Structures are given as C-alpha cells and as structure tokens.
Tab-separated table of C-alpha atoms in Angstrom:
chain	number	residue	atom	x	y	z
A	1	UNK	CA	-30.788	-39.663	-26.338
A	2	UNK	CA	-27.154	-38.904	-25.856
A	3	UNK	CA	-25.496	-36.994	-28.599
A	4	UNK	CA	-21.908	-37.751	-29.502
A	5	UNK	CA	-21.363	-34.177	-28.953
A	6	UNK	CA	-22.991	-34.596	-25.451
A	7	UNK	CA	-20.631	-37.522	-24.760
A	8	UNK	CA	-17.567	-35.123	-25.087
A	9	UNK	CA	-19.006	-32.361	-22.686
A	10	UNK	CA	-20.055	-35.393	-20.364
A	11	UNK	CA	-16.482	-36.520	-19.782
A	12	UNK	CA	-15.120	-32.981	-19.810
A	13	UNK	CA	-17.137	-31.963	-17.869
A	14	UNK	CA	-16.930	-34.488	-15.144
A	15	UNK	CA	-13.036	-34.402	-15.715
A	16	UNK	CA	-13.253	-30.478	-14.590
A	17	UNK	CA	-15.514	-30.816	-12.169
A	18	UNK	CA	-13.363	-33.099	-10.125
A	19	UNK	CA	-10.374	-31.221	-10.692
A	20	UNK	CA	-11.773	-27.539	-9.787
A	21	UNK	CA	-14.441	-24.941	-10.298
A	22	UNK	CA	-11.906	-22.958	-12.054
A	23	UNK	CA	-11.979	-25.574	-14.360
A	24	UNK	CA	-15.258	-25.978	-15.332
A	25	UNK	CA	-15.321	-22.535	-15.667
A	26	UNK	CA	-12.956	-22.707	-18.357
A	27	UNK	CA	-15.142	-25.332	-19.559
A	28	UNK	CA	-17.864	-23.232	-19.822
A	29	UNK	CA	-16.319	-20.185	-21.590
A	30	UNK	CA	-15.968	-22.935	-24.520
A	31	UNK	CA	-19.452	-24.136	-24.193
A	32	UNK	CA	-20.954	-21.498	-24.871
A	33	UNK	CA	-20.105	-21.344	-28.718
A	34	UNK	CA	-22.066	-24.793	-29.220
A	35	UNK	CA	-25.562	-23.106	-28.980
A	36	UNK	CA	-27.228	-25.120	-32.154
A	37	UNK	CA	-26.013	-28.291	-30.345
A	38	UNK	CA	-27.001	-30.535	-27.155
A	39	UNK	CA	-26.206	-32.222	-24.826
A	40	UNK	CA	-29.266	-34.734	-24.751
A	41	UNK	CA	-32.198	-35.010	-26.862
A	42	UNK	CA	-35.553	-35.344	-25.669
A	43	UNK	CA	-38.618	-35.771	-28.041
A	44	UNK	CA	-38.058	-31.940	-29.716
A	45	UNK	CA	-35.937	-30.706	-26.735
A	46	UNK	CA	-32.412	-30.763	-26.531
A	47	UNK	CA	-30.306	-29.445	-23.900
A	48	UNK	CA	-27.305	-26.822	-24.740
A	49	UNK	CA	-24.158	-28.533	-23.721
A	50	UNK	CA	-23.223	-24.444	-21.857
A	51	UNK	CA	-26.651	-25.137	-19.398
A	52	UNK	CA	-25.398	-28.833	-18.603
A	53	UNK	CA	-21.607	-27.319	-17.681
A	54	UNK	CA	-23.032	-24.203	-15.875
A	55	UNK	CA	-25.450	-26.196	-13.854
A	56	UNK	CA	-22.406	-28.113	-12.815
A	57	UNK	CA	-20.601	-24.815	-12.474
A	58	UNK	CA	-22.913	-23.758	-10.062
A	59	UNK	CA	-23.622	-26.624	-7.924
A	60	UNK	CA	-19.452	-27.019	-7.574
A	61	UNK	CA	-19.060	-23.858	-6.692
A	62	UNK	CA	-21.647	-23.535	-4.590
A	63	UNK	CA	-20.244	-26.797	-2.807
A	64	UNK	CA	-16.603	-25.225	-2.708
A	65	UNK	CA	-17.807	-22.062	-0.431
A	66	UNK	CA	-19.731	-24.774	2.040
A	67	UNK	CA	-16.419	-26.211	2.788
A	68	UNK	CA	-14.457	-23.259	2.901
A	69	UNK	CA	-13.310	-23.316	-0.685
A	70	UNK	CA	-14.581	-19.892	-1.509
A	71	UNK	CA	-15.129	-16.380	0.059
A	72	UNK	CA	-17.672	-13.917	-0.354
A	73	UNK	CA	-16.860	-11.220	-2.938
A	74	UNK	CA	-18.123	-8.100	-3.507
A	75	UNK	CA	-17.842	-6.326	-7.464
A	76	UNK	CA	-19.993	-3.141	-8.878
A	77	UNK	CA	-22.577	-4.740	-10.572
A	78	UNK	CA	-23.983	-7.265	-8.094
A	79	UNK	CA	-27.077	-5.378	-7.200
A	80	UNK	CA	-28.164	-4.401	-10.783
A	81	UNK	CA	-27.674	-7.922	-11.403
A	82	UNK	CA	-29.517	-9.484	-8.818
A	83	UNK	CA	-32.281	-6.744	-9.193
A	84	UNK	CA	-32.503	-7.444	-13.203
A	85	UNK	CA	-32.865	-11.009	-12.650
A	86	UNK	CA	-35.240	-10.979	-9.807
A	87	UNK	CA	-37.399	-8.626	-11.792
A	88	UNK	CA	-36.464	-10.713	-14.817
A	89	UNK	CA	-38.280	-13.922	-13.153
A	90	UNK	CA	-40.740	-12.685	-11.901
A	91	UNK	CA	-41.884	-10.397	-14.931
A	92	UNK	CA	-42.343	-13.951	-17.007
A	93	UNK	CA	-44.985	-14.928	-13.958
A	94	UNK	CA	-46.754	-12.174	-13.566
A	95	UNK	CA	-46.980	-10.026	-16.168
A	96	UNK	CA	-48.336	-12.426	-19.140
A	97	UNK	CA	-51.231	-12.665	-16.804
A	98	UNK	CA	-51.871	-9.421	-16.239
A	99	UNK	CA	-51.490	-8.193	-20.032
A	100	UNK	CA	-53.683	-11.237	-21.552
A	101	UNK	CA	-54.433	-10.946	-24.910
A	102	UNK	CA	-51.910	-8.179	-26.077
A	103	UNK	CA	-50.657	-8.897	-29.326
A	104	UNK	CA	-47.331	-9.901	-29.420
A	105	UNK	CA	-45.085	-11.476	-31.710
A	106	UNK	CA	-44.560	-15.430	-30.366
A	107	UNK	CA	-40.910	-16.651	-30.007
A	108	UNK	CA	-41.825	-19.470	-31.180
A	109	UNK	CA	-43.393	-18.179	-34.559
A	110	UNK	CA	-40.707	-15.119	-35.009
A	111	UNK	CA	-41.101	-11.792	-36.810
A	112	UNK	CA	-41.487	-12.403	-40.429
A	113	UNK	CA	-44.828	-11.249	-41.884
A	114	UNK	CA	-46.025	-9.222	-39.270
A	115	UNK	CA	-46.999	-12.354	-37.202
A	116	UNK	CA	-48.463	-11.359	-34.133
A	117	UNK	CA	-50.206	-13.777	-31.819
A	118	UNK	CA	-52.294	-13.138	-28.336
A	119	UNK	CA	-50.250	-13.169	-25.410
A	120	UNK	CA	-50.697	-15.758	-23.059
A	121	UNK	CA	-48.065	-17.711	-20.478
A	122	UNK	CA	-46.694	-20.497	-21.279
A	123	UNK	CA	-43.847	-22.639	-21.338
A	124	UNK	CA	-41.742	-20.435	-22.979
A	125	UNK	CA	-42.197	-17.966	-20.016
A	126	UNK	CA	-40.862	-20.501	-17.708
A	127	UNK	CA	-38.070	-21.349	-19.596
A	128	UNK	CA	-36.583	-18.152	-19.668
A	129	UNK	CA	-37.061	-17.541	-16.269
A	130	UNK	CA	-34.948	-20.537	-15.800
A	131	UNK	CA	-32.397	-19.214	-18.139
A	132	UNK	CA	-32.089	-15.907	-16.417
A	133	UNK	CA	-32.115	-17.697	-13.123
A	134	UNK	CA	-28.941	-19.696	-14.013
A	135	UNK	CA	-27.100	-17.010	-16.000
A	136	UNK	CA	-27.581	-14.948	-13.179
A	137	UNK	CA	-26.170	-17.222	-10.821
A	138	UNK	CA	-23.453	-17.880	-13.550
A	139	UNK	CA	-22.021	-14.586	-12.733
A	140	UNK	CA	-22.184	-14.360	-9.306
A	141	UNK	CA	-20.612	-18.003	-9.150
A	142	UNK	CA	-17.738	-16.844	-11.364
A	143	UNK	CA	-16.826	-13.497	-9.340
A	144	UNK	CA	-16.272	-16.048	-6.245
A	145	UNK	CA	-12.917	-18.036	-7.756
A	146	UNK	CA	-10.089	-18.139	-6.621
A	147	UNK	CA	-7.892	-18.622	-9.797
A	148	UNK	CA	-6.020	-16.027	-11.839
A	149	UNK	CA	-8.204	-14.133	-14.453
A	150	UNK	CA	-5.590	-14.553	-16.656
A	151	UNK	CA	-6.095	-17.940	-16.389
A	152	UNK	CA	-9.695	-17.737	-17.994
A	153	UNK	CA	-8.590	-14.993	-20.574
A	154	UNK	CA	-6.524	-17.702	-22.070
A	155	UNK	CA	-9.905	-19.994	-22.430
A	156	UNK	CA	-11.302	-17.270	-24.015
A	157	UNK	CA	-8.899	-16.420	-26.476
A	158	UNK	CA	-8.719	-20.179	-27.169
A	159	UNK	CA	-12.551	-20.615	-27.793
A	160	UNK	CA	-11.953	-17.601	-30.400
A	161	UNK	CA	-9.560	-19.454	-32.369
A	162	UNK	CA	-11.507	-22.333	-32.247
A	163	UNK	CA	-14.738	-20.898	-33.541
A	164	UNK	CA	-12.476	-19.427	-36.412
A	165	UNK	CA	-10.970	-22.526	-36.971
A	166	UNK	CA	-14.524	-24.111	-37.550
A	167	UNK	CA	-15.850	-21.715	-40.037
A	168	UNK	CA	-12.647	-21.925	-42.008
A	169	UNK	CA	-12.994	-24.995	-42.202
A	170	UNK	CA	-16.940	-24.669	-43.099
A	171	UNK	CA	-16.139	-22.360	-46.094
A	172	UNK	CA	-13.351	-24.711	-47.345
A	173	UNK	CA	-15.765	-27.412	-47.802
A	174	UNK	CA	-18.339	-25.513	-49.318
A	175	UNK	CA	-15.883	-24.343	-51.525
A	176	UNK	CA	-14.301	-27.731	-52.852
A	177	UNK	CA	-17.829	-29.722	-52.250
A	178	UNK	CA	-16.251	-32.025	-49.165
A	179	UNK	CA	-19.417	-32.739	-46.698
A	180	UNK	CA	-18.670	-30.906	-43.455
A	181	UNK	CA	-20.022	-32.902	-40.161
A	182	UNK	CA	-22.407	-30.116	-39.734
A	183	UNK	CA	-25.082	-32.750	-37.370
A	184	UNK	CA	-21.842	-32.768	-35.454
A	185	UNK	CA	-22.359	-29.205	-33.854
A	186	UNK	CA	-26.081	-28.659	-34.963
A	187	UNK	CA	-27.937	-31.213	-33.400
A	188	UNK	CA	-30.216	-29.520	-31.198
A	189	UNK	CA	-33.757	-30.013	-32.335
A	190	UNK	CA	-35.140	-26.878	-30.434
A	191	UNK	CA	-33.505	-24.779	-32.558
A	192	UNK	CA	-33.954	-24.464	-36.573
A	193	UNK	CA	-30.691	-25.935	-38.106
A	194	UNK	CA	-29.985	-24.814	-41.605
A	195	UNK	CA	-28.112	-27.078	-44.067
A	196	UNK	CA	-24.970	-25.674	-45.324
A	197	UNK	CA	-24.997	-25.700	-49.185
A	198	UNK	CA	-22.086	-27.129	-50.156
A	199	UNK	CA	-22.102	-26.067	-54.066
A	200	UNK	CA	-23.508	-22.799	-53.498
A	201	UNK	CA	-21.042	-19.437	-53.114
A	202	UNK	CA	-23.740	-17.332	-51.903
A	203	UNK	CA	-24.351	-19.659	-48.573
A	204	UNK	CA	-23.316	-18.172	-45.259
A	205	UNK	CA	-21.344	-20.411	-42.901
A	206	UNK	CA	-22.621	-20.064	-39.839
A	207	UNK	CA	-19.488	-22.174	-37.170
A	208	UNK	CA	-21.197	-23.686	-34.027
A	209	UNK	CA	-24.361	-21.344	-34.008
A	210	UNK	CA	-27.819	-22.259	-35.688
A	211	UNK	CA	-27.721	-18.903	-37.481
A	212	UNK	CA	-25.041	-16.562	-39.154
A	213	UNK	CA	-26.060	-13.681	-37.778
A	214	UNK	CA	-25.365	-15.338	-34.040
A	215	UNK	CA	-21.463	-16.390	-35.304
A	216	UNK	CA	-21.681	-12.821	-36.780
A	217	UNK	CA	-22.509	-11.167	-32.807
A	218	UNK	CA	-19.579	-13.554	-31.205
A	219	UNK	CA	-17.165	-12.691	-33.941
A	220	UNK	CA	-17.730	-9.078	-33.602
A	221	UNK	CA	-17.084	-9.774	-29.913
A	222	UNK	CA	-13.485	-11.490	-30.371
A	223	UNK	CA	-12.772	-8.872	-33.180
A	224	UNK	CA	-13.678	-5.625	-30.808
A	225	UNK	CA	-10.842	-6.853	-28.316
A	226	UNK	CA	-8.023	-7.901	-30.909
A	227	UNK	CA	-8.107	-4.981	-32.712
A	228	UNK	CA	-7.533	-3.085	-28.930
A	229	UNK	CA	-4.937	-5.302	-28.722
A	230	UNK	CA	-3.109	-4.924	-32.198
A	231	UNK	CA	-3.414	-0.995	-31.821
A	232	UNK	CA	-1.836	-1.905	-28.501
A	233	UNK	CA	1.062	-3.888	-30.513
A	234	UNK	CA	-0.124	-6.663	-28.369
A	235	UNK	CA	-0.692	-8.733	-31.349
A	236	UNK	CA	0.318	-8.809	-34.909
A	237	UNK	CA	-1.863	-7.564	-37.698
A	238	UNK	CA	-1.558	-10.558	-40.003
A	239	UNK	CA	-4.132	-11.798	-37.205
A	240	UNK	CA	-6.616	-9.353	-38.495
A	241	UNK	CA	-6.887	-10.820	-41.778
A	242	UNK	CA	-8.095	-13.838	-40.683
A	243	UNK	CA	-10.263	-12.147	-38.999
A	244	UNK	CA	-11.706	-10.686	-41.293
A	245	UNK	CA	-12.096	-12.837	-44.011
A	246	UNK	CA	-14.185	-15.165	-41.281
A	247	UNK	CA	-16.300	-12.028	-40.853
A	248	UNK	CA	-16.734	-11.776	-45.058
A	249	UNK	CA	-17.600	-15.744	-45.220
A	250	UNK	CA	-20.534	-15.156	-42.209
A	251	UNK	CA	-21.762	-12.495	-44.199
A	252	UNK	CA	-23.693	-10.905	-40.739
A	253	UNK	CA	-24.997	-6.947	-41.484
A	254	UNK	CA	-24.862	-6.345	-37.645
A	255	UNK	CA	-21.018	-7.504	-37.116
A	256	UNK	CA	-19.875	-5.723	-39.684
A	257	UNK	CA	-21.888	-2.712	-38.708
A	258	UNK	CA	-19.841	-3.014	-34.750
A	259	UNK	CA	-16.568	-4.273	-36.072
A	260	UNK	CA	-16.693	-0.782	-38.357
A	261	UNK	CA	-17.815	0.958	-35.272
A	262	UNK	CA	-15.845	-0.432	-33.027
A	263	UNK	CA	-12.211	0.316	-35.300
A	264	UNK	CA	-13.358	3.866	-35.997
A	265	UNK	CA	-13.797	4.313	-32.145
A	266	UNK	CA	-10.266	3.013	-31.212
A	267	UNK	CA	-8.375	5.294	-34.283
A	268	UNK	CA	-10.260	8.207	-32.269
A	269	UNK	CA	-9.098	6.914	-29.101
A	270	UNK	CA	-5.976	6.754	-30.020
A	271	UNK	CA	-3.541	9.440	-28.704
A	272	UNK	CA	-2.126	10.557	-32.241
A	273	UNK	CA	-1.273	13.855	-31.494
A	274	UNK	CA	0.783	15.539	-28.590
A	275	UNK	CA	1.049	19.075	-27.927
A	276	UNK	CA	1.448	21.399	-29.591
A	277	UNK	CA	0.406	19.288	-32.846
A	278	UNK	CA	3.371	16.449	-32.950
A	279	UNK	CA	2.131	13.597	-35.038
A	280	UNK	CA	3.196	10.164	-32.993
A	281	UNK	CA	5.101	8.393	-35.119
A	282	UNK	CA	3.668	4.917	-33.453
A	283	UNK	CA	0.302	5.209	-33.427
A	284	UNK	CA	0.058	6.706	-37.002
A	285	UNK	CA	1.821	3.496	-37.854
A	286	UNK	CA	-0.431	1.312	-36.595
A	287	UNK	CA	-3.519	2.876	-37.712
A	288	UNK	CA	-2.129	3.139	-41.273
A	289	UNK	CA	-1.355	-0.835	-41.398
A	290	UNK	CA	-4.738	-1.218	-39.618
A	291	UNK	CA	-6.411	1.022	-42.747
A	292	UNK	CA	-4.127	-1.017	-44.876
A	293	UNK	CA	-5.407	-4.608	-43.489
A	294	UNK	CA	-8.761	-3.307	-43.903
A	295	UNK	CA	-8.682	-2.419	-47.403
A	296	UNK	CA	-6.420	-5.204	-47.881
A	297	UNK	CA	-9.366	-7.438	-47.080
A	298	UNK	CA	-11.902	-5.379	-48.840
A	299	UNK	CA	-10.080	-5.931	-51.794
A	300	UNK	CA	-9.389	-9.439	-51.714
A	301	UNK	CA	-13.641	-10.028	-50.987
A	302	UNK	CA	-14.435	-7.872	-53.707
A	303	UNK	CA	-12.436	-9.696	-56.489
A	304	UNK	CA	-13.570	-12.940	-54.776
A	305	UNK	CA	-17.204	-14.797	-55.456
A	306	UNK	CA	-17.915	-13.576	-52.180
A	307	UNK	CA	-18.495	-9.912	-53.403
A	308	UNK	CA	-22.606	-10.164	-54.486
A	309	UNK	CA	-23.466	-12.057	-51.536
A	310	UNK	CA	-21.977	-9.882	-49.362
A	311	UNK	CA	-23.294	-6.740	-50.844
A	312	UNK	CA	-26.897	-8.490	-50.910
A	313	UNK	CA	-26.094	-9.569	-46.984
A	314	UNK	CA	-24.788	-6.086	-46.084
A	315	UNK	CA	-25.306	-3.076	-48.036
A	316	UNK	CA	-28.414	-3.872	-50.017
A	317	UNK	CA	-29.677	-5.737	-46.753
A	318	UNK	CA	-32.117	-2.244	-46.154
A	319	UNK	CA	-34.053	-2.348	-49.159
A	320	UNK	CA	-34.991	-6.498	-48.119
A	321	UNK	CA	-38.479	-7.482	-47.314
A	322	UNK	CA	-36.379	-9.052	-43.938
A	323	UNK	CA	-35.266	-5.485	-42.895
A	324	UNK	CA	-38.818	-4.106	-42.868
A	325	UNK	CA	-40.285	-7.452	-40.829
A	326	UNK	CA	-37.524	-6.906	-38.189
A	327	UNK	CA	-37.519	-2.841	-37.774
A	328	UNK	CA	-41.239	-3.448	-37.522
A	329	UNK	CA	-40.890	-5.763	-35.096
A	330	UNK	CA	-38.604	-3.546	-32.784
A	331	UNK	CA	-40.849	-0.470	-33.734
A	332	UNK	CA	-43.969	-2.209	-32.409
A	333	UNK	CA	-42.056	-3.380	-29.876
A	334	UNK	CA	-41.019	-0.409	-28.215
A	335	UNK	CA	-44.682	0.659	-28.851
A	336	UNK	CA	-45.791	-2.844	-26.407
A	337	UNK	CA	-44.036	-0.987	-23.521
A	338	UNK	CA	-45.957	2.272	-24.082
A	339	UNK	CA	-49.324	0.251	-23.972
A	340	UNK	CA	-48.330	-1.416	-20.634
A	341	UNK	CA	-47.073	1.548	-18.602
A	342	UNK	CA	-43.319	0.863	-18.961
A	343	UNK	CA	-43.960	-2.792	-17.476
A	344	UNK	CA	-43.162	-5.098	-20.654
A	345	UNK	CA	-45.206	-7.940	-21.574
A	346	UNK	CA	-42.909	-10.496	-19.301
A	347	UNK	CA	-40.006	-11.947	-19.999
A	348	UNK	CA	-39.857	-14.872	-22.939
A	349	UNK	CA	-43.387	-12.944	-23.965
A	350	UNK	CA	-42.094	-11.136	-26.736
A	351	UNK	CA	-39.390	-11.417	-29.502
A	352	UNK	CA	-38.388	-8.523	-31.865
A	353	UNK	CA	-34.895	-8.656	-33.826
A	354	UNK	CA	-32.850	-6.421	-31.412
A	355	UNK	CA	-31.497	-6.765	-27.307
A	356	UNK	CA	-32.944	-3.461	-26.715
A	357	UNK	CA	-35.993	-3.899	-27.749
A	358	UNK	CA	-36.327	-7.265	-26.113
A	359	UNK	CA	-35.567	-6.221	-22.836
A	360	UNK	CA	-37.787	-3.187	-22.909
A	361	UNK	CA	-40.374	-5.084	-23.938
A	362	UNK	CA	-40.086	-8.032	-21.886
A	363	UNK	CA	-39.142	-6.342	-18.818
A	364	UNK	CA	-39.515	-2.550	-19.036
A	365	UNK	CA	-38.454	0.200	-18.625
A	366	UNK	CA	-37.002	-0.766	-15.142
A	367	UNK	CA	-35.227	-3.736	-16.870
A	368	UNK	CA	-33.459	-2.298	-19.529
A	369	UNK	CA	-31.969	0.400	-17.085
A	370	UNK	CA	-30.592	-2.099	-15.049
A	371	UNK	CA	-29.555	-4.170	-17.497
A	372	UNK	CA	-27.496	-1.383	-18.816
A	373	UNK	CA	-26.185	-0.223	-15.368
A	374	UNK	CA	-24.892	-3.749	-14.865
A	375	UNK	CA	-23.341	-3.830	-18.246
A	376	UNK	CA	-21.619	-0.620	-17.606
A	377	UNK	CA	-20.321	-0.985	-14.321
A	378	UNK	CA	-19.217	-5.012	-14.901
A	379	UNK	CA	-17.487	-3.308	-17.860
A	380	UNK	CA	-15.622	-0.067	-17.016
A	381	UNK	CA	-14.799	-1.930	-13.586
A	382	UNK	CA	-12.885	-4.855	-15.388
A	383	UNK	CA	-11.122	-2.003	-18.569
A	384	UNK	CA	-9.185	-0.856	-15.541
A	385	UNK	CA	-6.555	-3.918	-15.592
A	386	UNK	CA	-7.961	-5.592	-18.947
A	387	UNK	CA	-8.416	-2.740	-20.971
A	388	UNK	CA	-9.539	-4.809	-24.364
A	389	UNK	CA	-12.233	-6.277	-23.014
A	390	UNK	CA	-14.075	-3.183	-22.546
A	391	UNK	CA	-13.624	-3.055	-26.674
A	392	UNK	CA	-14.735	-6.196	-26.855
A	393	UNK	CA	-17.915	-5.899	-24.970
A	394	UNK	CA	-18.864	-2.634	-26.912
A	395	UNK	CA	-18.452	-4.607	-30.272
A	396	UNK	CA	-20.856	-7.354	-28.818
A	397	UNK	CA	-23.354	-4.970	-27.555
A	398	UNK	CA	-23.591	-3.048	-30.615
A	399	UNK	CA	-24.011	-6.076	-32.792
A	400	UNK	CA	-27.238	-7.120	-30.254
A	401	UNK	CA	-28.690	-3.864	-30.239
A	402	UNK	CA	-28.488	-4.130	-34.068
A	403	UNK	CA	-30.131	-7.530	-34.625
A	404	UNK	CA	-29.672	-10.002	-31.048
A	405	UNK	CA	-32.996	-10.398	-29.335
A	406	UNK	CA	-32.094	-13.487	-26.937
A	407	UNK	CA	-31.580	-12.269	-23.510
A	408	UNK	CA	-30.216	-14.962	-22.189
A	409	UNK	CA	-27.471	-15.530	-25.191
A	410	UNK	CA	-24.517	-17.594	-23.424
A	411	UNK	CA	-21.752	-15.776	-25.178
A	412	UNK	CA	-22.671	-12.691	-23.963
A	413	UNK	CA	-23.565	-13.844	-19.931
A	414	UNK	CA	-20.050	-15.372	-20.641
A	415	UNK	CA	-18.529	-12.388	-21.227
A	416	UNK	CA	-20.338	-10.584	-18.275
A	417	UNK	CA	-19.242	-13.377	-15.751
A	418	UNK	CA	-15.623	-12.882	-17.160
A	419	UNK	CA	-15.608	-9.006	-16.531
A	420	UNK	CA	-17.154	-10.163	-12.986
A	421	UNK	CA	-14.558	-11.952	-12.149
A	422	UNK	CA	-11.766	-9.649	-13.271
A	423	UNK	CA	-13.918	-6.856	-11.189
A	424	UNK	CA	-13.796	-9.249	-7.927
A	425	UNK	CA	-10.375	-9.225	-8.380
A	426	UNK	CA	-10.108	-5.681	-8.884
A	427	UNK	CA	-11.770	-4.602	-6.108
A	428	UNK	CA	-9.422	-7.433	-3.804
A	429	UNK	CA	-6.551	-5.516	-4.890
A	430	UNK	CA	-7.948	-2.402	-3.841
A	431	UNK	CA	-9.028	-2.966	-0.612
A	432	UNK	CA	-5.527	-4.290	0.039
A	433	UNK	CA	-4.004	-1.582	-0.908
A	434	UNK	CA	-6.380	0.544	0.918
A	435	UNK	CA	-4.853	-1.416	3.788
A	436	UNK	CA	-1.326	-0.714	3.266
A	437	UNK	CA	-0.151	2.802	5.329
A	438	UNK	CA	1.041	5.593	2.842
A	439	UNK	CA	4.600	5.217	3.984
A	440	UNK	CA	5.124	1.546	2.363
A	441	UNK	CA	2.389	1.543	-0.642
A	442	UNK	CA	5.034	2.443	-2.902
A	443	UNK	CA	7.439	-0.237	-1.915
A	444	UNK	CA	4.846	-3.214	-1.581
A	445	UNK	CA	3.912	-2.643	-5.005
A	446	UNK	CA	7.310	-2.107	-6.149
A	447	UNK	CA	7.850	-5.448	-4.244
C-alpha cells in the first residue's frame, strides 16, 4: 500500500529523475532523514523512501555514463570501498554457514537481557547484503556527477534545518498537548515506532527517526560541522542555540558525548596563540562566546522541566540496567570475532549497540580496517576544500562508535558519498593543475 509519505517521494522523485542525476541526488541527501517511514507497505515490510530514490539514483546515473553523460572518476577511497563491500556481501553468504550455531544476539530480537540466539542465515543476511550492495554503489554513483559540490552542500544544510524544524515542532506539541502527525513520518512497519507522549515532559522527541538515539547520531553530525563553521565566523552563534536546545529535547547520551568531543577538539585546534605567547584576539573571542552559548544553554535546560530527564538520559545513563545489556553486548561481541579467527559471524548476523563492534563482528577484522581506511581517506581527501565536513564526520563517527550498530545507516553512507564527490572533484582539480607548466600555474589560478 502506498503511503502518503510515499506519494511525495514518488512525484519528487520522478520530477528529479527527469530533470538530472544531480537532482535526485539532492533528493536523496533529504531522504535519508525519513528512516522510520516508507515508501510502500507490504504485509510487515515497508520500503525506506532513501532505498526507493537511491535505486533511482543509481539506475539514472548509471544510464547517464551509457550515453556519454558521465566520465569515469577516480577518488582515494574507491578500493577500500569496493573491497569492504565485496567482502561485506559475501561475508552474509558464507560465513553464517560456516559458523552455525554460534550464539549471537538476533537483529531481530536486540540486546536487552542478554538474548542470544543460534546463528543461522536467513533473510536478514540477505537483506543487508542488499543494503551494502546499494550503498556501495551509492557512493561510487555520486563521485561520477558532474554538478558543483556546492550545489549538494546546500541540500545538506537544508535537510539539517529541516530535521530541526521537525523536532521543534515535536517538542512544542508535546509541550502544549496539540497531536503531532507522527504516522506521517513513522509509518514503516519494519521498524518499532514509538508513540510520542504528548503530556509527558520526560518523553524524548525523536524527528523523522524511529528512535532518539538515531536523531541524536544525525544531529551530532550537523552540529560537528556548524560549530567548524561558527569558530570559522562562517556562521553566527545564535545558530548554536538552537542547536542545542534540539540536542537537550532528543535527550541522546552518545550525541552529547561527540558534540562535547567534537567542541573541545576544535578550541584545541584552534590557533590561539602565536609566537612568542601573543593571545589572538579573534579566536579567544569566539571560543569565549562559544563557552558562553554553551553554558548559556546549560543553564536554560537546567532551570527547565527538561533537567531530570536529561540527567536520567545522560549522566545517570551508566548506572541503567540498558547500559549493562548494551556494553555486554559489544563486550561479547568483540569476543564473537576472537572465537571465529578474526572472520565475524557475517554480515546482518550479529547486532551489538555500537558501529565498531558491528563491523568487527559481522565482518572482521579485515572489515573494520577497511571500513576505517575508507572513512579516513573519503574524509581527509574532501577537509582539503570543505574543511567542516571533516568535523562533521568525526562527530557522526563518534556518536556510532558510542551507541550506532546499523552498518548500512543512510545518513552516514550519505555523508560518505558527499565527501566522495567533493574528493572526485578534488582530485579533477589536481590533475589539471598537474597539467599546467610551472611558468603559468600561478596566473591560471589567479585567472
């Protein structure tokens, strides 16, 4: 069955796919918020609006470079990427067969009291294969436009302000008892959807995801690369508050945890001294109003109703019957790859509450060191023009290590796709100027 939010990425999406590829690919930079909703529903399956748009993405781009429309580009990554996936795939074949009977803890049945169930393949194996398969491709279709980076950054920033503008508007109704269209945006039947509690203070919004602690991981995201770009008086601070007050209402451990992090990293960064010992008058400036936002927005939680949920959600999270299921979980986890020689269990075999421990323990050692070559090289290649986004990707990361176990999570093959394509377009402009003889590099660029 057709969902009305299906019906609005069906249109869009066959309105960008006639216009371009760079289109869609805008399209799906949005998409990939809505991962609690569908597309279409099928018995107790539902299809993620981002899958519908990135098959699309695919196929048109794909179509473009058979009649010329693209060219083959080469970015640092694109072997640890094809070499993760590959190994990816075909760990969620083989190796539940091979490793029979292990105990593992079911995706399907989660972490939570210690439930471990006897591996075996199944459906889920496949699907995740098929995730990995197209989020792979994803990447390698986006490094191939043609367009303007810049061009997608904006779609990006714009999905950021959306997302904020949807849990805004989530807390406002819970706070004044208005019914929010929640079945709007969670409609996706493969995924547990939690009912937002209207008359209840201590509920977490949770925006377009089907959990907090997901909106929590994307916000930390957005948040990692504004705050590089307010230290970088890119953007104003007033921005920040926003910001964080979104973060207070999601109430996510982890995201807190990166955005803390993440700000203490880029204070450090920040060139406050010169030699011999001369303070910079403009950087201290900006990291005392940052200090000042933050405790700004401390301040204002603390004297709000907010305070005791977020304390319970943050700070006293550790001493919660949830925190020992989930280090547990990871613990045991990184035990599963001991057992079976550094191979995993196959991918979509095993769930624990963190990325690392997910992709060490579905793929193995071999995966996981790929994984994180790809990351790094996709990364530091696109921080050499878009310096924020290197910020931005750290926040993410740390926030999955923390408490992210999907592989496959759409915001953050989103972001990888992005750097990509910014690295394609890197390495154009350096073979061109590799081109240009010594005598007139300085005046073509000046040109």
């Amino acid at each position: 069955m057709l969902t009305p939010l299906g019906t609005v990425f069906l249109i869009a999406t066959i309105y960008c796919g006639v216009r371009s590829s760079d289109k869609l690919f805008s399209l799906l930079i949005f998409s990939s918020l809505f991962q609690a909703g569908s597309i279409i529903n099928i018995g107790t399956l539902g299809i993620q609006p981002y899958y519908f748009v990135a098959c699309c993405f695919i196929l048109r781009t794909f179509l473009d470079r058979s009649f010329g429309g693209v060219s083959p580009t080469v970015f640092r990554g694109k072997l640890p990427l094809l070499l993760f996936c590959v190994i990816g795939v075909g760990s969620a074949f083989i190796l539940p067969l091979i490793f029979r009977g292990v105990p593992v803890y079911d995706p399907k049945v989660g972490v939570d009291f210690f439930r471990q169930s006897p591996l075996q393949f199944g459906l889920g194996n496949v699907a995740q294969a098929a995730y990995l398969g197209v989020q792979g491709c994803v990447v390698l279709s986006a490094s191939k436009l043609k367009a303007d980076p810049a061009k997608f950054l904006t779609s990006y920033w714009a999905s950021f302000y959306f997302l904020l503008t949807i849990i805004l508007i989530q807390f406002i109704c819970q706070r004044v008892g208005v019914a929010f269209p929640s079945s709007f945006f969670a409609n996706n039947p493969s995924y547990y959807i939690t009912n937002i509690d209207l008359q209840n203070w201590d509920s977490r919004v949770m925006g377009t995801f089907s959990e907090p602690s997901l909106a929590g991981a994307v916000l930390a995201m957005f948040t990692g690369g504004l705050l590089a770009r307010v230290l970088n008086r890119e953007r104003k601070f007033a921005s920040l508050l926003f910001v964080f007050l979104a973060l207070a209402m999601v109430r996510s451990s982890s995201a807190v945890a990166a955005v803390i992090i993440v700000a203490f990293l880029l204070m450090l960064n920040s060139k406050l001294y010169e030699f011999p010992w001369y303070i910079k008058k403009a950087t201290f400036k900006q990291i005392s109003i940052l200090a000042l936002v933050g405790l700004g927005s401390l301040a204002a939680i603390i004297v709000s109703p907010l305070r005791q949920s977020l304390l319970v959600q943050t700070v006293d999270k550790s001493d919660s019957l949830s925190f020992v299921f989930r280090t547990t979980a990871d613990l045991y986890s990184l035990l599963l790859t001991i057992q079976t020689y550094g191979l995993g269990v196959g991918l979509g075999s095993n769930r624990p509450s963190s990325l690392f421990a997910a992709i060490t323990s579905n793929t193995g050692v071999i995966g996981i060191c790929l994984f994180a070559i790809l990351a790094f090289q996709l990364t530091r290649n696109a921080a050499r023009t878009t310096y924020w986004v290197g910020w931005a990707s750290l926040a993410l990361f740390i926030d999955l290590v923390l408490s992210g176990p999907d592989i496959t999570f759409p915001p953050m093959w989103v972001l990888l796709a992005l750097m990509a394509r910014i690295g394609a377009a890197n390495s154009v402009i350096s073979r061109s100027i590799a081109q240009i003889p010594d005598g007139r590099k300085i005046n073509q660029l000046m040109g």
